[in-house]
mmCIF file of C-alpha atoms and ligand atoms in Angstrom:
data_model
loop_
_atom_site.group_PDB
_atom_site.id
_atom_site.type_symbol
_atom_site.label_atom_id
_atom_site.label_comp_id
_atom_site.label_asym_id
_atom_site.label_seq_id
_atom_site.Cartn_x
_atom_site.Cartn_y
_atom_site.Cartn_z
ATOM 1 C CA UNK A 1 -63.564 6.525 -22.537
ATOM 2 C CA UNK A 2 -65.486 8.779 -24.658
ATOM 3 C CA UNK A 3 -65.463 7.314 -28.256
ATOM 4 C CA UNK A 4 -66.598 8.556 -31.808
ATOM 5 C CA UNK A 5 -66.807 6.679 -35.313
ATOM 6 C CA UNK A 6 -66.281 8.789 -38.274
ATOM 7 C CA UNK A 7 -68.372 7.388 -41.353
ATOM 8 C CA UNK A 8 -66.869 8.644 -44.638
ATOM 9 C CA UNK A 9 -69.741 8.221 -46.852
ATOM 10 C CA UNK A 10 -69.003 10.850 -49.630
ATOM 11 C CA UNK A 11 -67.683 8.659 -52.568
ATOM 12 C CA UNK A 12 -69.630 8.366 -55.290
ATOM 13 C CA UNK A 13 -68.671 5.018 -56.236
ATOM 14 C CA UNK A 14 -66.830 4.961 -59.823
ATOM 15 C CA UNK A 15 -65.279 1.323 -60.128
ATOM 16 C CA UNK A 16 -69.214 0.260 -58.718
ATOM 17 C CA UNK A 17 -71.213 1.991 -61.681
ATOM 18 C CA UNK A 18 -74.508 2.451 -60.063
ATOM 19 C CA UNK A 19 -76.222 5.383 -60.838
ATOM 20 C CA UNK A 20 -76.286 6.212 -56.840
ATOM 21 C CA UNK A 21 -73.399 6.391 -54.615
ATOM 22 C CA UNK A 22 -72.555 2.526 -53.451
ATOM 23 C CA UNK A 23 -73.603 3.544 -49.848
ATOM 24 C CA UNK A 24 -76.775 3.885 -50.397
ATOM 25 C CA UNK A 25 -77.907 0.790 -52.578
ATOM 26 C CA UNK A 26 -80.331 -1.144 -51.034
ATOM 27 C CA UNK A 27 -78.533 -4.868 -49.574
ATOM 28 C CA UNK A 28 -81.521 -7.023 -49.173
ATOM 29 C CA UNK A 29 -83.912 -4.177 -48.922
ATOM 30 C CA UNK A 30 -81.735 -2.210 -46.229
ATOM 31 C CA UNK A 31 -79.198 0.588 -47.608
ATOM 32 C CA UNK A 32 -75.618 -0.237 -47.394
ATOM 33 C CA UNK A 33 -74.684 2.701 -44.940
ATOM 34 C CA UNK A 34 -77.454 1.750 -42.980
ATOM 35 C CA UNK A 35 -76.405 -1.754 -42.270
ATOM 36 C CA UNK A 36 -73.097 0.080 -41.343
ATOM 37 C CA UNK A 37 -74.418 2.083 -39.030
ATOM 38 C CA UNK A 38 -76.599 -0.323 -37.074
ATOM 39 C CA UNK A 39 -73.668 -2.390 -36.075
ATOM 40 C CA UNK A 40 -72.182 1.046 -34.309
ATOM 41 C CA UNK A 41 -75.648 1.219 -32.824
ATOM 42 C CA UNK A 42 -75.045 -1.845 -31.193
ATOM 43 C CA UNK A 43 -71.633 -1.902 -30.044
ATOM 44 C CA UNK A 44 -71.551 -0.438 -26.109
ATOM 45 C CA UNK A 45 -68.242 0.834 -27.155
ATOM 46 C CA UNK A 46 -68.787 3.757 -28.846
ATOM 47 C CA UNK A 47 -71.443 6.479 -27.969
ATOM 48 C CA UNK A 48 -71.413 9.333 -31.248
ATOM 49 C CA UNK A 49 -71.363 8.427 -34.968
ATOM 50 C CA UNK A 50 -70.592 11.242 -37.428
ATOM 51 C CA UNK A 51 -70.999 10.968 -40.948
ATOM 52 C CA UNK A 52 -69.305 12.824 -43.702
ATOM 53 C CA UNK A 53 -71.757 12.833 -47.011
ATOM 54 C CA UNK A 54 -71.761 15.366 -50.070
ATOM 55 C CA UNK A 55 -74.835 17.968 -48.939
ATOM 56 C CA UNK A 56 -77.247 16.422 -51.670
ATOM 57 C CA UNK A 57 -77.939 13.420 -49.710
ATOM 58 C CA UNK A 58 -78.117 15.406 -45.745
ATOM 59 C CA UNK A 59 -81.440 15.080 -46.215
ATOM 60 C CA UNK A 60 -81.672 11.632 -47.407
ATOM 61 C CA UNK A 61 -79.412 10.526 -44.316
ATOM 62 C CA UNK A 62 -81.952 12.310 -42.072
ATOM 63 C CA UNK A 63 -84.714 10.553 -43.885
ATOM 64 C CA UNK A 64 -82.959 7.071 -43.127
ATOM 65 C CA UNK A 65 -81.918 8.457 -39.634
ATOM 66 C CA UNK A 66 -85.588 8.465 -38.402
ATOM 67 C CA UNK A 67 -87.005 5.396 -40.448
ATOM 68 C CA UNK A 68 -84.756 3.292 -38.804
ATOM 69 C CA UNK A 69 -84.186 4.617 -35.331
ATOM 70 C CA UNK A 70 -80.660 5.456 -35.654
ATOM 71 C CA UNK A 71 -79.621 7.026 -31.910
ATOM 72 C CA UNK A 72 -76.108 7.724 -32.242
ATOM 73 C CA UNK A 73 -76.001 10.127 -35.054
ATOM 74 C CA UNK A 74 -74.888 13.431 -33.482
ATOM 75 C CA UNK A 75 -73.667 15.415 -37.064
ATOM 76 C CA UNK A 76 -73.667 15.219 -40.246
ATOM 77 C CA UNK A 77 -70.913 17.063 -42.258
ATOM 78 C CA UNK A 78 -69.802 18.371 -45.757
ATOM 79 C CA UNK A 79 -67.806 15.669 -47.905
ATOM 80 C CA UNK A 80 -64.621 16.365 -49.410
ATOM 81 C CA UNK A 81 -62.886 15.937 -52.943
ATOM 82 C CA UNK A 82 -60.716 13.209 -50.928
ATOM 83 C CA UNK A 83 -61.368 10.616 -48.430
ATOM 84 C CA UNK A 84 -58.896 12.186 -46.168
ATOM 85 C CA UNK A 85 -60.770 15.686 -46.558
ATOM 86 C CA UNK A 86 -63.926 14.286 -45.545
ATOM 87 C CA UNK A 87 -62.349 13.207 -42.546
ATOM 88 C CA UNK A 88 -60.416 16.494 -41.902
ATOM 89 C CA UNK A 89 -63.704 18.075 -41.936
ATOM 90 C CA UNK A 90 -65.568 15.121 -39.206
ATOM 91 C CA UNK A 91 -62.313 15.755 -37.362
ATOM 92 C CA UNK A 92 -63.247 19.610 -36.975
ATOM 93 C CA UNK A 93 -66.317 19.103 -35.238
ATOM 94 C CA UNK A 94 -66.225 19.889 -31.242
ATOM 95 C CA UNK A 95 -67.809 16.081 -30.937
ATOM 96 C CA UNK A 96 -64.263 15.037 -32.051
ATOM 97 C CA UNK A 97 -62.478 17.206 -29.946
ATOM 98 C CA UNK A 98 -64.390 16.206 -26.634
ATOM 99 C CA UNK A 99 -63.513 11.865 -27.561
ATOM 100 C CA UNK A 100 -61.020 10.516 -26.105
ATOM 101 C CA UNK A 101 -61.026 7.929 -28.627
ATOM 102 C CA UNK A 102 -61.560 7.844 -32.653
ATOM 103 C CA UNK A 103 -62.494 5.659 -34.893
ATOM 104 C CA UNK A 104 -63.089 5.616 -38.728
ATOM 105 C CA UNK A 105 -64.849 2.700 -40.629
ATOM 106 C CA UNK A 106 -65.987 3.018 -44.257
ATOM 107 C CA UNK A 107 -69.758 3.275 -44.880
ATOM 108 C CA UNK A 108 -69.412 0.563 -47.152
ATOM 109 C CA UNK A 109 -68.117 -2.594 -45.216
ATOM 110 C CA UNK A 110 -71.037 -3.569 -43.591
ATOM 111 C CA UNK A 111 -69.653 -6.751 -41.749
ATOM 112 C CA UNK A 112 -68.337 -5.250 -39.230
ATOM 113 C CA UNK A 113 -69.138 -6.924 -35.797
ATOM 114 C CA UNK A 114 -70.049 -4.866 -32.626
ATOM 115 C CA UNK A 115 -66.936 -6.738 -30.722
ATOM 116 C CA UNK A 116 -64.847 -6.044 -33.318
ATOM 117 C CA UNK A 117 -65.163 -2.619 -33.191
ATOM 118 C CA UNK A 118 -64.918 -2.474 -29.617
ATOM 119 C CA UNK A 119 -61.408 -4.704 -29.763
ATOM 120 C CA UNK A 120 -59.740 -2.071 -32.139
ATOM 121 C CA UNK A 121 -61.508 1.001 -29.642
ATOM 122 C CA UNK A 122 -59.621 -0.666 -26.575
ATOM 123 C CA UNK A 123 -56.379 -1.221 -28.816
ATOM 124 C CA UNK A 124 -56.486 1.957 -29.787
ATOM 125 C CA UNK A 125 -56.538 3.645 -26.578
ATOM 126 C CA UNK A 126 -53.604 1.056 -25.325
ATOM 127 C CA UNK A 127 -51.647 1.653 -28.424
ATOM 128 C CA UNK A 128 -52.381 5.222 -29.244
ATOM 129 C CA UNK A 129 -53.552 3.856 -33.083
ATOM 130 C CA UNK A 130 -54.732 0.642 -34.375
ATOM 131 C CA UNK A 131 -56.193 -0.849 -37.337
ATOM 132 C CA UNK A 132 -56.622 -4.405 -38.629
ATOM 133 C CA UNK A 133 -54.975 -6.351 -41.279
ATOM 134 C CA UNK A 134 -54.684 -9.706 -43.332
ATOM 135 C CA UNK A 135 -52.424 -11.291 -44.535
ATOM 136 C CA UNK A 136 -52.632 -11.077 -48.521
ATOM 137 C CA UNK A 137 -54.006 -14.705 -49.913
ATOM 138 C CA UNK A 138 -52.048 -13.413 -52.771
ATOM 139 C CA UNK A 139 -48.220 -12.963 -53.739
ATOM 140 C CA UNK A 140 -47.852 -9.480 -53.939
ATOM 141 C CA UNK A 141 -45.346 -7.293 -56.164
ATOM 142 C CA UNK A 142 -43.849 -4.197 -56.863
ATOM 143 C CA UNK A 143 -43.866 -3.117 -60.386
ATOM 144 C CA UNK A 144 -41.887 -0.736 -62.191
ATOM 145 C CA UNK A 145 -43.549 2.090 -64.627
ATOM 146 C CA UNK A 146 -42.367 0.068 -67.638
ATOM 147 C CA UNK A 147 -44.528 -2.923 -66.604
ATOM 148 C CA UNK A 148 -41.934 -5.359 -65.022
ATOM 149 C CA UNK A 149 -41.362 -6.488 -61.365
ATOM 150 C CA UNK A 150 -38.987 -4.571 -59.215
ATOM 151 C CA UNK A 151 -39.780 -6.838 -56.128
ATOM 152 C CA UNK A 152 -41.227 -9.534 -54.396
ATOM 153 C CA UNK A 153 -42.721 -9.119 -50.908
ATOM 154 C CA UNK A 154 -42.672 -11.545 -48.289
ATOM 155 C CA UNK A 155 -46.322 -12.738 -48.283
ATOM 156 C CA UNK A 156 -46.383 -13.158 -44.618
ATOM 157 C CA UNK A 157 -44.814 -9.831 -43.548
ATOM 158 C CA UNK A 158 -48.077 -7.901 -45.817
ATOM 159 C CA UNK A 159 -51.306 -6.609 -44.242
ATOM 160 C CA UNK A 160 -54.219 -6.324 -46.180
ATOM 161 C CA UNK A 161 -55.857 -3.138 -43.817
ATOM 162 C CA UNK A 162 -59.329 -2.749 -43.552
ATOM 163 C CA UNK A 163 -61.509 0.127 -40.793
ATOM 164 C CA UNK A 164 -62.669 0.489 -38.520
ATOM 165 C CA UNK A 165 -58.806 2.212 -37.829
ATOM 166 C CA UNK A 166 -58.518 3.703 -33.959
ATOM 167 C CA UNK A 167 -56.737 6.205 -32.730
ATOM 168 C CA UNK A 168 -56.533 8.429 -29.355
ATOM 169 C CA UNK A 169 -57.937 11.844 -30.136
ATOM 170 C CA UNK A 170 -55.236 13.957 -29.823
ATOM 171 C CA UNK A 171 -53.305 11.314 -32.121
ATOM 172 C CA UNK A 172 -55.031 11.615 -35.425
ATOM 173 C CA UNK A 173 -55.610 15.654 -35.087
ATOM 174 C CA UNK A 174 -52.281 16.196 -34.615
ATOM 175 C CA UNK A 175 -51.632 13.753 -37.722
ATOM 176 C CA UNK A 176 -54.411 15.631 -40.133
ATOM 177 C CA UNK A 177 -53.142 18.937 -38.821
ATOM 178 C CA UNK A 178 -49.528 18.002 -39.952
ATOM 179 C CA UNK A 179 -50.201 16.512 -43.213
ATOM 180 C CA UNK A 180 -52.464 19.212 -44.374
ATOM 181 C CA UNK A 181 -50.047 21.690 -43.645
ATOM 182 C CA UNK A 182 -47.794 19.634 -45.653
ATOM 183 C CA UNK A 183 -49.500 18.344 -48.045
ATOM 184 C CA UNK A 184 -49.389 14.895 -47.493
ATOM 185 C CA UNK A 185 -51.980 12.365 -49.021
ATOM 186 C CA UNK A 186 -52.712 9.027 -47.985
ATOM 187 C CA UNK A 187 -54.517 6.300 -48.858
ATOM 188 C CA UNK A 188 -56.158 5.162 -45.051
ATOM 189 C CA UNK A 189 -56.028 6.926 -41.813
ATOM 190 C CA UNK A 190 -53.158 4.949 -40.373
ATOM 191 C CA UNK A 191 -50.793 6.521 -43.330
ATOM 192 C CA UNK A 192 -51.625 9.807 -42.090
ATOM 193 C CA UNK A 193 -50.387 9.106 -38.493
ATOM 194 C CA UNK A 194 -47.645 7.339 -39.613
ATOM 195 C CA UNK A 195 -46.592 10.238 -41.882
ATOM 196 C CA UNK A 196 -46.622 12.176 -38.440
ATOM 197 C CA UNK A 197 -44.337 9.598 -37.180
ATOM 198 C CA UNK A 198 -46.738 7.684 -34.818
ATOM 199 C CA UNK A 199 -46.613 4.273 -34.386
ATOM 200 C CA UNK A 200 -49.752 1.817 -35.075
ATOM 201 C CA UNK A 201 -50.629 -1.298 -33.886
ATOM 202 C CA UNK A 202 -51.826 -3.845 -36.185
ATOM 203 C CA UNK A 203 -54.654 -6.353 -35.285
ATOM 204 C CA UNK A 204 -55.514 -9.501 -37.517
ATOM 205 C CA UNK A 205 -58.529 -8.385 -39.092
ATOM 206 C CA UNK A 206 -62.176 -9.830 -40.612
ATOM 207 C CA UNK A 207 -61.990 -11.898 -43.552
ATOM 208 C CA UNK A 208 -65.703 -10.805 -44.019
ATOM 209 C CA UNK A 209 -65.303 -7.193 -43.309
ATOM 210 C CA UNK A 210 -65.232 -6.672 -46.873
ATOM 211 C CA UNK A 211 -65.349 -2.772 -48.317
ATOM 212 C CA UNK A 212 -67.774 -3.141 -51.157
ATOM 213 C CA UNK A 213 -66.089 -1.834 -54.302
ATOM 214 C CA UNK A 214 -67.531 -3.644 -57.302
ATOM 215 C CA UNK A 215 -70.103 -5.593 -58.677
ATOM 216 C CA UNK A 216 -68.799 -8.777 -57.484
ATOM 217 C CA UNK A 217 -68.352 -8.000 -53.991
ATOM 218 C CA UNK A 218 -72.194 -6.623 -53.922
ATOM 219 C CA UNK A 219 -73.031 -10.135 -55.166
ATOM 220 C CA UNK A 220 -70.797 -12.047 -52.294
ATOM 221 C CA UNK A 221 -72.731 -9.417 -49.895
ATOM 222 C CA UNK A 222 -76.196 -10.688 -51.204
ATOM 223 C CA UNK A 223 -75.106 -14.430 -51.063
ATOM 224 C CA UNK A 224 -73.870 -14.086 -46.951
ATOM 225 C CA UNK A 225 -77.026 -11.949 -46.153
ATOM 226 C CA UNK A 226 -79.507 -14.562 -47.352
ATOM 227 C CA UNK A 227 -76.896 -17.097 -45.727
ATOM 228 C CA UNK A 228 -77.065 -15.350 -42.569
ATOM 229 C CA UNK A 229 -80.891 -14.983 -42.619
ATOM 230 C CA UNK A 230 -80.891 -18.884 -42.949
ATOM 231 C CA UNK A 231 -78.690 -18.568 -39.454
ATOM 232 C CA UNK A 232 -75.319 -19.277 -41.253
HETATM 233 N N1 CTP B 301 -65.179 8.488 -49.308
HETATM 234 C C1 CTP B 301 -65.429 9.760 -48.770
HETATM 235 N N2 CTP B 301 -65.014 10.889 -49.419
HETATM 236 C C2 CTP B 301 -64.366 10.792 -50.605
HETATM 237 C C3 CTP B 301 -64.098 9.527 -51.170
HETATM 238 C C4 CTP B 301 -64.511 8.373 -50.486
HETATM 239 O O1 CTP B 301 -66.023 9.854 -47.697
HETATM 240 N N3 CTP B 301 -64.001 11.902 -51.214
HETATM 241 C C5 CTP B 301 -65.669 7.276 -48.608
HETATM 242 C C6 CTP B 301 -66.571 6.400 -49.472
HETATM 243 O O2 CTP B 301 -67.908 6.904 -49.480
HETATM 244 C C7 CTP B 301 -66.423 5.042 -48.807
HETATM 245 C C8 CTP B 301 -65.002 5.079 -48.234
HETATM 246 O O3 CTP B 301 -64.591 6.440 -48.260
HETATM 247 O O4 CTP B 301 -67.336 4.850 -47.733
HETATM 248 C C9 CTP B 301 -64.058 4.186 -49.009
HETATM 249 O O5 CTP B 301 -63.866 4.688 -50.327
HETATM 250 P P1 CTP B 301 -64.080 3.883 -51.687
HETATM 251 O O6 CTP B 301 -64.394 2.468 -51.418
HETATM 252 O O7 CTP B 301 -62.937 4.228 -52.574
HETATM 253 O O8 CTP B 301 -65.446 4.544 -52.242
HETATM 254 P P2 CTP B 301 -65.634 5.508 -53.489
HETATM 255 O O9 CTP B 301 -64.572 6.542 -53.496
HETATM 256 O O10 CTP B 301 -67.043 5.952 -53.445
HETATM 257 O O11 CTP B 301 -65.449 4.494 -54.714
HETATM 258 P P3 CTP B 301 -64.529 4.695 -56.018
HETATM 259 O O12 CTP B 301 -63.129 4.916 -55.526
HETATM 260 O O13 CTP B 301 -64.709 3.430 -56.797
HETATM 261 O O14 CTP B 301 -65.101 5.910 -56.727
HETATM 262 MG MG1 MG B 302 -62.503 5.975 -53.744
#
């Protein structure tokens, strides 16, 4: 089973407020994206990483590529306005179209574990598309435009859906290739496919497999990576 991550990594990080895109601040001394991308290294289960990053920073990646010994990079490619656009264009590469299997995990959740990622590659060939999810440790509500609540959800019945997201080859292609021809945006990977009327598996995800958005996640990220360094 031939399988390839997709790193969107062209965000530049607006709720964060660095002055560099998010992905590349330094997480006790190591870039973000690069802590992301040494768990793929890792993992037996997947053999070419490809990165989609705005061309300013090609040359930065390459940089980062070669200082820390990163194998599995096989392309880098243009960003686009949207995250789904940045994977349209990974998608277009002949890399993609000679997997069998693809994944997508956000250069900015940098938990990840190597058997994770291998778990939601073998569910994804089984199922066709998979992705993991937690159950909200909040009530969660539908609001109306004029500020009240239309609806309460049953708690347990909600995913919380994090990446890496898996899907056979021929399954997300088709599912980009339909929804750009229709116009149809979504907010993960999994909404494209099931736009294209696919189903997807759901796995219970990582509470740590955070996606670093804000300042306060950065800060949880700095507390569990001197945590870990003391073996925790
Ligand atoms: N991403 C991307 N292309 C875009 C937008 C986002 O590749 N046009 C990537 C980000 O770099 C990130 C992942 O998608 O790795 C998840 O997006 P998010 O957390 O929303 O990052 P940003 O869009 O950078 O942050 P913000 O929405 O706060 O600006
Ligand atoms: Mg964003």
């Amino acid at each position: 089973m031939r399988t390839t991550v997709i790193i969107p990594a062209a965000g530049s990080g607006t709720r964060f407020g660095a002055d560099i895109p998010k992905q590349f601040v330094a997480l006790g001394g190591i870039p973000i994206i690069v802590r992301t991308l040494q768990v793929f290294e890792e993992t037996g289960a997947v053999e070419s990483v490809i990165i989609a990053a705005s061309q300013d920073f090609h040359e930065y990646l390459r940089a980062l590529q070669s200082q820390y010994g990163l194998k599995k990079i096989v392309a880098l490619v243009e960003g686009g306005k949207e995250r789904q656009n940045s994977i349209m264009n990974a998608l277009q590469t002949s890399i993609c179209e000679a997997s069998d299997v693809i994944l997508v995990h956000d250069a900015v959740r940098p938990f990840i574990t190597p058997n994770f990622i291998t778990s939601i590659a073998e569910a994804a060939w089984q199922h066709g598309a998979a992705i993991p999810g937690l159950v909200p440790k909040e009530t969660i509500k539908e609001c109306s435009n004029d500020g009240y609540v239309r609806a309460t959800h049953e708690r347990s019945r909600l995913r919380a859906i994090q990446t890496p997201q898996g899907f056979r080859r021929e399954i997300i292609t088709a599912a980009y290739q339909k929804a750009q021809n229709e116009g149809f945006l979504g907010t993960d990977d999994a909404s494209v496919v099931e736009f294209a009327g696919f189903p997807v598996h759901i796995l219970p995800g990582i509470e740590e497999n955070i996606k670093i958005t804000t300042p306060l996640d950065f800060e949880w990220c700095q507390w569990r990576i001197a945590e870990k360094a003391k073996g925790g």
